[in-house]
Amino acid sequence: MEENRLTMRRARRRKRTRRIVLGFFVFFVLIGAYVVYEYTAGLRNANQNAPGMNESYGDEPFEGSESPEGKTNVLLLGIDQRGDESTRSDTIMIGQYDTDQNKLKLVSLMRDTYVNIPGYGYKKLNAAFALGGPELMRRTIQENFGVDLEYYSIIDFDGFVSIVNTIAPDGVTINVEKDMYYKDGVQTIDLKAGEQTLDGKELLGYARFRNDAYGDLKRVERQQKVLNTLKDEFVSFTGLARLPRALGAIQPYVKTNMGTPAILGFGTDFLIKTPDDIETFTIPKDVGYTNLRVPGEGAVLSHDEEKTKEALQSFLE
């Protein structure tokens, strides 16, 4: 009798175990199906509107160097692709993710920083991209600042608009510090001071605005502020649910040498252990500079090269 009861209990446990395993299997199949569907939908919608990243951006392959142990350094470039124009990088950043210390650092390199571009002499930093793509930009940063970069990622600004509208379809709330107005043949920026809820295009305009006495100085601060805000949107519950569609939506606007395993690895680490804040630094503003006018280059930011190099390396240690 006792043996029969034991046999029946074992049978019930096995049955419960099978149900649990089956439940997990069904759950992960559904999650996988959802991710594939959302990613495909985002990609399909993007391909209907995106011109694509058609330029080669320099003939030299990107010869990235391995990052310091436990850290990954990525060159981040934002561009405004306008037909067949020679493209200069409007936004130049170095992102460093330290998986051991769970730290995310972001360096903004002001585009008018006066640097020695290998093979071309002293020019504004953003000229390096137009002259030789991400590889020449990598070499310029390495030779001027002594920072090794392992990966690069180029995003067209239309991609920024697409991913913001996908992650936050109701807009992103941000405090606009003053009225901002600018108009040319391509874009119009018209924002009022105060707390505003901005869609992707408006948020891009806020991040790019520099039509005042501060120029690029305040613009890089706004870019850093926007990225910190978007980080919180990404890791929110609704942001995570929309992430697969956002990844599909941004793909046609991005060019990178990061493979899928690297992206998934860093993405998983970031979502599991999201840093509280993004530590920021700006070159050369946070070190010191002098406004200088150079024939053929116009207004540039001259700086103490050794002091700038030491400060940047110290920040990324």
Coordinates of C-alpha atoms in Angstrom, one line a residue:
M1 CA 0.0 0.0 0.0
E2 CA 2.7 2.4 1.0
E3 CA 4.7 1.5 -2.1
N4 CA 1.7 2.4 -4.3
R5 CA 1.3 5.8 -2.6
L6 CA 5.0 6.5 -3.2
T7 CA 4.7 5.5 -6.9
M8 CA 1.7 7.7 -7.3
R9 CA 3.5 10.7 -5.7
R10 CA 6.5 10.2 -8.0
A11 CA 4.1 10.0 -11.0
R12 CA 2.4 13.3 -9.9
R13 CA 5.9 15.0 -9.5
R14 CA 7.0 13.8 -12.9
K15 CA 3.7 15.1 -14.4
R16 CA 4.2 18.5 -12.7
T17 CA 7.8 18.7 -13.9
R18 CA 6.7 17.9 -17.4
R19 CA 4.1 20.7 -17.2
I20 CA 6.6 23.2 -15.9
V21 CA 9.1 22.3 -18.6
L22 CA 6.4 22.5 -21.3
G23 CA 5.3 25.8 -19.9
F24 CA 8.8 27.3 -20.1
F25 CA 9.2 25.9 -23.6
V26 CA 6.0 27.5 -24.8
F27 CA 6.9 30.8 -23.0
F28 CA 10.3 31.0 -24.7
V29 CA 8.8 30.0 -28.1
L30 CA 6.2 32.8 -27.8
I31 CA 8.9 35.3 -26.7
G32 CA 11.1 34.3 -29.6
A33 CA 8.2 34.6 -32.0
Y34 CA 7.3 38.0 -30.6
V35 CA 10.9 39.2 -31.0
V36 CA 11.2 38.0 -34.6
Y37 CA 7.8 39.5 -35.5
E38 CA 8.6 42.9 -33.9
Y39 CA 12.1 43.0 -35.4
T40 CA 10.8 42.1 -38.9
A41 CA 8.0 44.7 -38.6
G42 CA 10.4 47.4 -37.6
L43 CA 12.8 46.5 -40.4
R44 CA 10.0 46.3 -43.0
N45 CA 8.7 49.8 -42.0
A46 CA 12.2 51.3 -42.0
N47 CA 13.0 49.9 -45.5
Q48 CA 10.0 51.6 -46.9
N49 CA 11.3 55.0 -45.9
A50 CA 15.1 54.7 -45.4
P51 CA 17.6 55.6 -48.2
G52 CA 20.1 53.2 -46.6
M53 CA 23.7 53.7 -45.7
N54 CA 25.1 53.5 -49.3
E55 CA 28.4 55.2 -48.9
S56 CA 31.7 53.4 -48.3
Y57 CA 32.9 56.0 -45.9
G58 CA 36.6 55.7 -46.8
D59 CA 38.5 53.0 -48.6
E60 CA 40.6 51.7 -45.6
P61 CA 39.2 48.9 -43.5
F62 CA 38.7 49.7 -39.8
E63 CA 41.8 48.4 -37.9
G64 CA 40.4 48.5 -34.4
S65 CA 42.7 47.7 -31.5
E66 CA 41.6 45.5 -28.6
S67 CA 40.2 47.6 -25.7
P68 CA 41.7 47.5 -22.2
E69 CA 40.9 44.4 -20.2
G70 CA 37.3 44.4 -19.0
K71 CA 36.4 47.5 -21.1
T72 CA 35.1 48.1 -24.6
N73 CA 35.8 51.3 -26.4
V74 CA 33.5 52.2 -29.3
L75 CA 33.8 55.1 -31.8
L76 CA 30.3 56.6 -32.2
L77 CA 29.6 58.8 -35.2
G78 CA 26.4 60.7 -36.0
I79 CA 26.1 61.9 -39.6
D80 CA 23.6 63.9 -41.6
Q81 CA 23.6 62.1 -45.0
R82 CA 22.6 64.5 -47.8
G83 CA 22.7 62.8 -51.2
D84 CA 26.2 62.8 -52.7
E85 CA 27.7 65.5 -50.4
S86 CA 31.0 64.8 -48.7
T87 CA 29.8 63.8 -45.2
R88 CA 31.5 65.2 -42.1
S89 CA 30.6 63.7 -38.8
D90 CA 28.3 66.1 -36.9
T91 CA 28.6 64.1 -33.7
I92 CA 31.8 62.4 -32.5
M93 CA 31.8 60.3 -29.3
I94 CA 33.7 57.6 -27.6
G95 CA 31.6 55.2 -25.6
Q96 CA 33.3 52.9 -23.0
Y97 CA 31.4 50.1 -21.3
D98 CA 33.1 48.5 -18.4
T99 CA 31.4 45.2 -17.7
D100 CA 33.5 44.4 -14.6
Q101 CA 32.7 47.7 -12.8
N102 CA 29.3 48.2 -14.4
K103 CA 30.2 51.7 -15.7
L104 CA 29.2 53.4 -18.9
K105 CA 31.3 56.4 -19.9
L106 CA 30.7 58.8 -22.8
V107 CA 33.3 61.2 -24.2
S108 CA 32.1 64.0 -26.6
L109 CA 34.8 65.2 -28.9
M110 CA 33.9 68.7 -30.2
R111 CA 34.0 68.7 -33.9
D112 CA 36.0 71.9 -34.2
T113 CA 38.8 70.6 -32.1
Y114 CA 42.1 71.4 -33.9
V115 CA 44.0 68.1 -34.3
N116 CA 46.7 66.6 -36.5
I117 CA 45.0 64.3 -39.0
P118 CA 47.5 61.7 -40.3
G119 CA 48.5 62.5 -43.9
Y120 CA 46.6 65.8 -44.0
G121 CA 48.1 68.0 -41.2
Y122 CA 46.2 70.1 -38.7
K123 CA 42.5 70.4 -39.4
K124 CA 39.2 70.3 -37.5
L125 CA 38.5 66.9 -36.1
N126 CA 35.3 66.3 -38.0
A127 CA 37.2 66.6 -41.3
A128 CA 38.9 63.2 -40.6
F129 CA 35.6 61.4 -41.4
A130 CA 35.1 63.2 -44.7
L131 CA 38.7 62.5 -45.7
G132 CA 39.0 58.9 -44.7
G133 CA 35.9 57.5 -43.0
P134 CA 35.9 55.8 -39.6
E135 CA 39.4 54.4 -40.0
L136 CA 41.0 57.8 -40.4
M137 CA 38.9 59.1 -37.5
R138 CA 40.2 56.1 -35.4
R139 CA 43.8 56.9 -36.3
T140 CA 43.3 60.6 -35.6
I141 CA 41.9 59.9 -32.2
Q142 CA 44.6 57.3 -31.4
E143 CA 47.5 59.5 -32.5
N144 CA 46.2 62.7 -30.9
F145 CA 44.8 61.3 -27.7
G146 CA 46.3 57.8 -27.2
V147 CA 42.9 56.0 -27.0
D148 CA 42.5 52.7 -28.7
L149 CA 39.1 52.0 -30.3
E150 CA 37.9 48.4 -30.9
Y151 CA 34.6 49.1 -32.7
Y152 CA 32.8 51.8 -34.6
S153 CA 29.2 52.6 -35.2
I154 CA 27.9 55.2 -37.6
I155 CA 24.2 56.3 -37.4
D156 CA 22.4 58.5 -39.8
F157 CA 20.3 61.1 -37.9
D158 CA 17.1 59.7 -39.6
G159 CA 17.8 56.5 -37.7
F160 CA 17.9 58.5 -34.4
V161 CA 14.4 59.8 -35.2
S162 CA 13.2 56.4 -36.1
I163 CA 14.4 54.7 -32.9
V164 CA 13.1 57.5 -30.6
N165 CA 9.6 57.3 -32.2
T166 CA 9.6 53.5 -31.9
I167 CA 10.8 53.3 -28.3
A168 CA 8.8 56.3 -27.1
P169 CA 5.8 56.8 -29.5
D170 CA 4.2 59.3 -27.1
G171 CA 7.4 61.4 -27.0
V172 CA 10.2 62.0 -24.6
T173 CA 9.9 64.5 -21.8
I174 CA 12.8 66.9 -21.6
N175 CA 13.4 70.4 -20.1
V176 CA 14.2 72.8 -23.0
E177 CA 16.3 75.5 -21.4
K178 CA 15.4 78.3 -23.7
D179 CA 13.5 79.1 -26.9
M180 CA 15.3 77.6 -29.9
Y181 CA 14.7 78.5 -33.5
Y182 CA 16.7 77.7 -36.7
K183 CA 15.8 77.1 -40.3
D184 CA 17.7 76.2 -43.4
G185 CA 16.8 74.4 -46.6
V186 CA 16.8 71.0 -44.9
Q187 CA 15.7 71.3 -41.3
T188 CA 13.6 73.5 -39.1
I189 CA 14.1 73.7 -35.3
D190 CA 11.3 75.5 -33.4
L191 CA 11.2 74.7 -29.7
K192 CA 9.8 76.7 -26.7
A193 CA 11.5 76.9 -23.3
G194 CA 10.2 74.7 -20.5
E195 CA 9.3 71.1 -20.0
Q196 CA 8.3 69.6 -23.3
T197 CA 7.3 66.2 -24.7
L198 CA 9.3 65.9 -28.0
D199 CA 9.0 63.4 -30.8
G200 CA 12.0 62.0 -32.5
K201 CA 12.5 64.8 -35.0
E202 CA 12.0 67.5 -32.3
L203 CA 14.4 65.7 -30.0
L204 CA 17.0 65.5 -32.7
G205 CA 16.6 69.3 -33.3
Y206 CA 17.1 69.9 -29.6
A207 CA 20.2 67.8 -29.6
R208 CA 21.7 69.5 -32.7
F209 CA 20.8 73.1 -32.1
R210 CA 23.8 75.4 -32.0
N211 CA 22.5 78.6 -33.5
D212 CA 23.5 80.8 -30.6
A213 CA 26.5 82.3 -28.9
Y214 CA 27.4 79.0 -27.3
G215 CA 27.6 77.0 -30.6
D216 CA 29.0 73.5 -30.1
L217 CA 29.7 74.0 -26.3
K218 CA 26.0 73.7 -25.2
R219 CA 25.2 71.3 -28.0
V220 CA 27.4 68.5 -26.7
E221 CA 25.9 69.0 -23.2
R222 CA 22.4 68.6 -24.7
Q223 CA 23.5 65.5 -26.7
Q224 CA 24.8 63.9 -23.4
K225 CA 21.6 64.9 -21.6
V226 CA 19.5 63.3 -24.4
L227 CA 21.4 60.1 -24.3
N228 CA 21.0 59.8 -20.5
T229 CA 17.3 60.4 -20.9
L230 CA 17.0 57.8 -23.7
K231 CA 18.9 55.2 -21.6
D232 CA 16.1 55.4 -19.0
E233 CA 13.5 55.0 -21.8
F234 CA 15.3 51.9 -23.2
V235 CA 15.4 50.1 -19.8
S236 CA 11.8 50.9 -18.9
F237 CA 9.3 48.0 -19.2
T238 CA 7.6 49.5 -22.2
G239 CA 11.0 50.4 -23.8
L240 CA 12.1 46.8 -23.4
A241 CA 8.9 45.5 -25.0
R242 CA 9.5 47.8 -28.0
L243 CA 13.2 47.2 -28.3
P244 CA 13.0 44.4 -31.0
R245 CA 11.0 46.6 -33.3
A246 CA 13.4 49.5 -32.6
L247 CA 16.4 47.4 -33.5
G248 CA 14.7 46.5 -36.8
A249 CA 13.7 50.1 -37.4
I250 CA 17.3 51.4 -37.0
Q251 CA 19.1 48.8 -39.0
P252 CA 19.0 50.5 -42.4
Y253 CA 20.5 53.7 -40.8
V254 CA 23.5 52.1 -39.1
K255 CA 26.9 50.9 -40.3
T256 CA 29.1 49.1 -37.8
N257 CA 31.8 46.5 -37.5
M258 CA 30.3 45.0 -34.4
G259 CA 29.0 41.4 -35.1
T260 CA 25.8 40.1 -33.8
P261 CA 27.4 38.1 -31.0
A262 CA 29.1 41.2 -29.7
I263 CA 25.9 43.3 -29.9
L264 CA 23.9 40.6 -28.1
G265 CA 26.6 40.1 -25.4
F266 CA 26.9 43.8 -24.6
G267 CA 23.2 44.3 -24.9
T268 CA 22.4 41.5 -22.4
D269 CA 25.0 42.7 -19.9
F270 CA 23.6 46.2 -20.2
L271 CA 20.0 45.2 -19.6
I272 CA 20.9 42.9 -16.7
K273 CA 23.2 45.4 -15.0
T274 CA 22.1 48.8 -16.2
P275 CA 24.5 51.5 -15.0
D276 CA 22.7 54.1 -12.8
D277 CA 24.3 57.0 -14.8
I278 CA 26.4 57.7 -17.8
E279 CA 29.6 59.4 -16.8
T280 CA 30.4 62.2 -19.3
F281 CA 33.4 64.2 -20.4
T282 CA 33.9 66.7 -23.2
I283 CA 37.1 67.4 -25.2
P284 CA 38.5 70.1 -25.1
K285 CA 35.8 72.0 -23.0
D286 CA 36.5 70.1 -19.8
V287 CA 40.3 70.6 -20.2
G288 CA 40.6 74.1 -21.6
Y289 CA 40.9 75.6 -25.0
T290 CA 41.4 78.9 -27.0
N291 CA 39.3 80.1 -29.9
L292 CA 41.5 80.5 -32.9
R293 CA 40.9 81.5 -36.5
V294 CA 43.0 79.5 -39.0
P295 CA 43.1 80.4 -42.8
G296 CA 41.3 77.8 -44.7
E297 CA 39.7 76.2 -41.6
G298 CA 37.9 79.1 -40.0
A299 CA 37.2 79.1 -36.3
V300 CA 38.9 76.2 -34.4
L301 CA 39.4 75.1 -30.8
S302 CA 43.1 75.2 -30.0
H303 CA 44.2 73.3 -26.9
D304 CA 47.2 72.0 -24.9
E305 CA 47.6 68.7 -26.7
E306 CA 49.5 66.9 -23.9
K307 CA 47.1 68.1 -21.2
T308 CA 44.1 67.1 -23.2
K309 CA 45.6 63.6 -23.9
E310 CA 46.4 63.0 -20.3
A311 CA 42.9 64.2 -19.1
L312 CA 41.1 61.9 -21.6
Q313 CA 43.2 58.9 -20.7
S314 CA 42.7 59.5 -17.0
F315 CA 38.9 59.7 -17.5
L316 CA 38.8 56.4 -19.4
E317 CA 41.1 54.5 -16.9

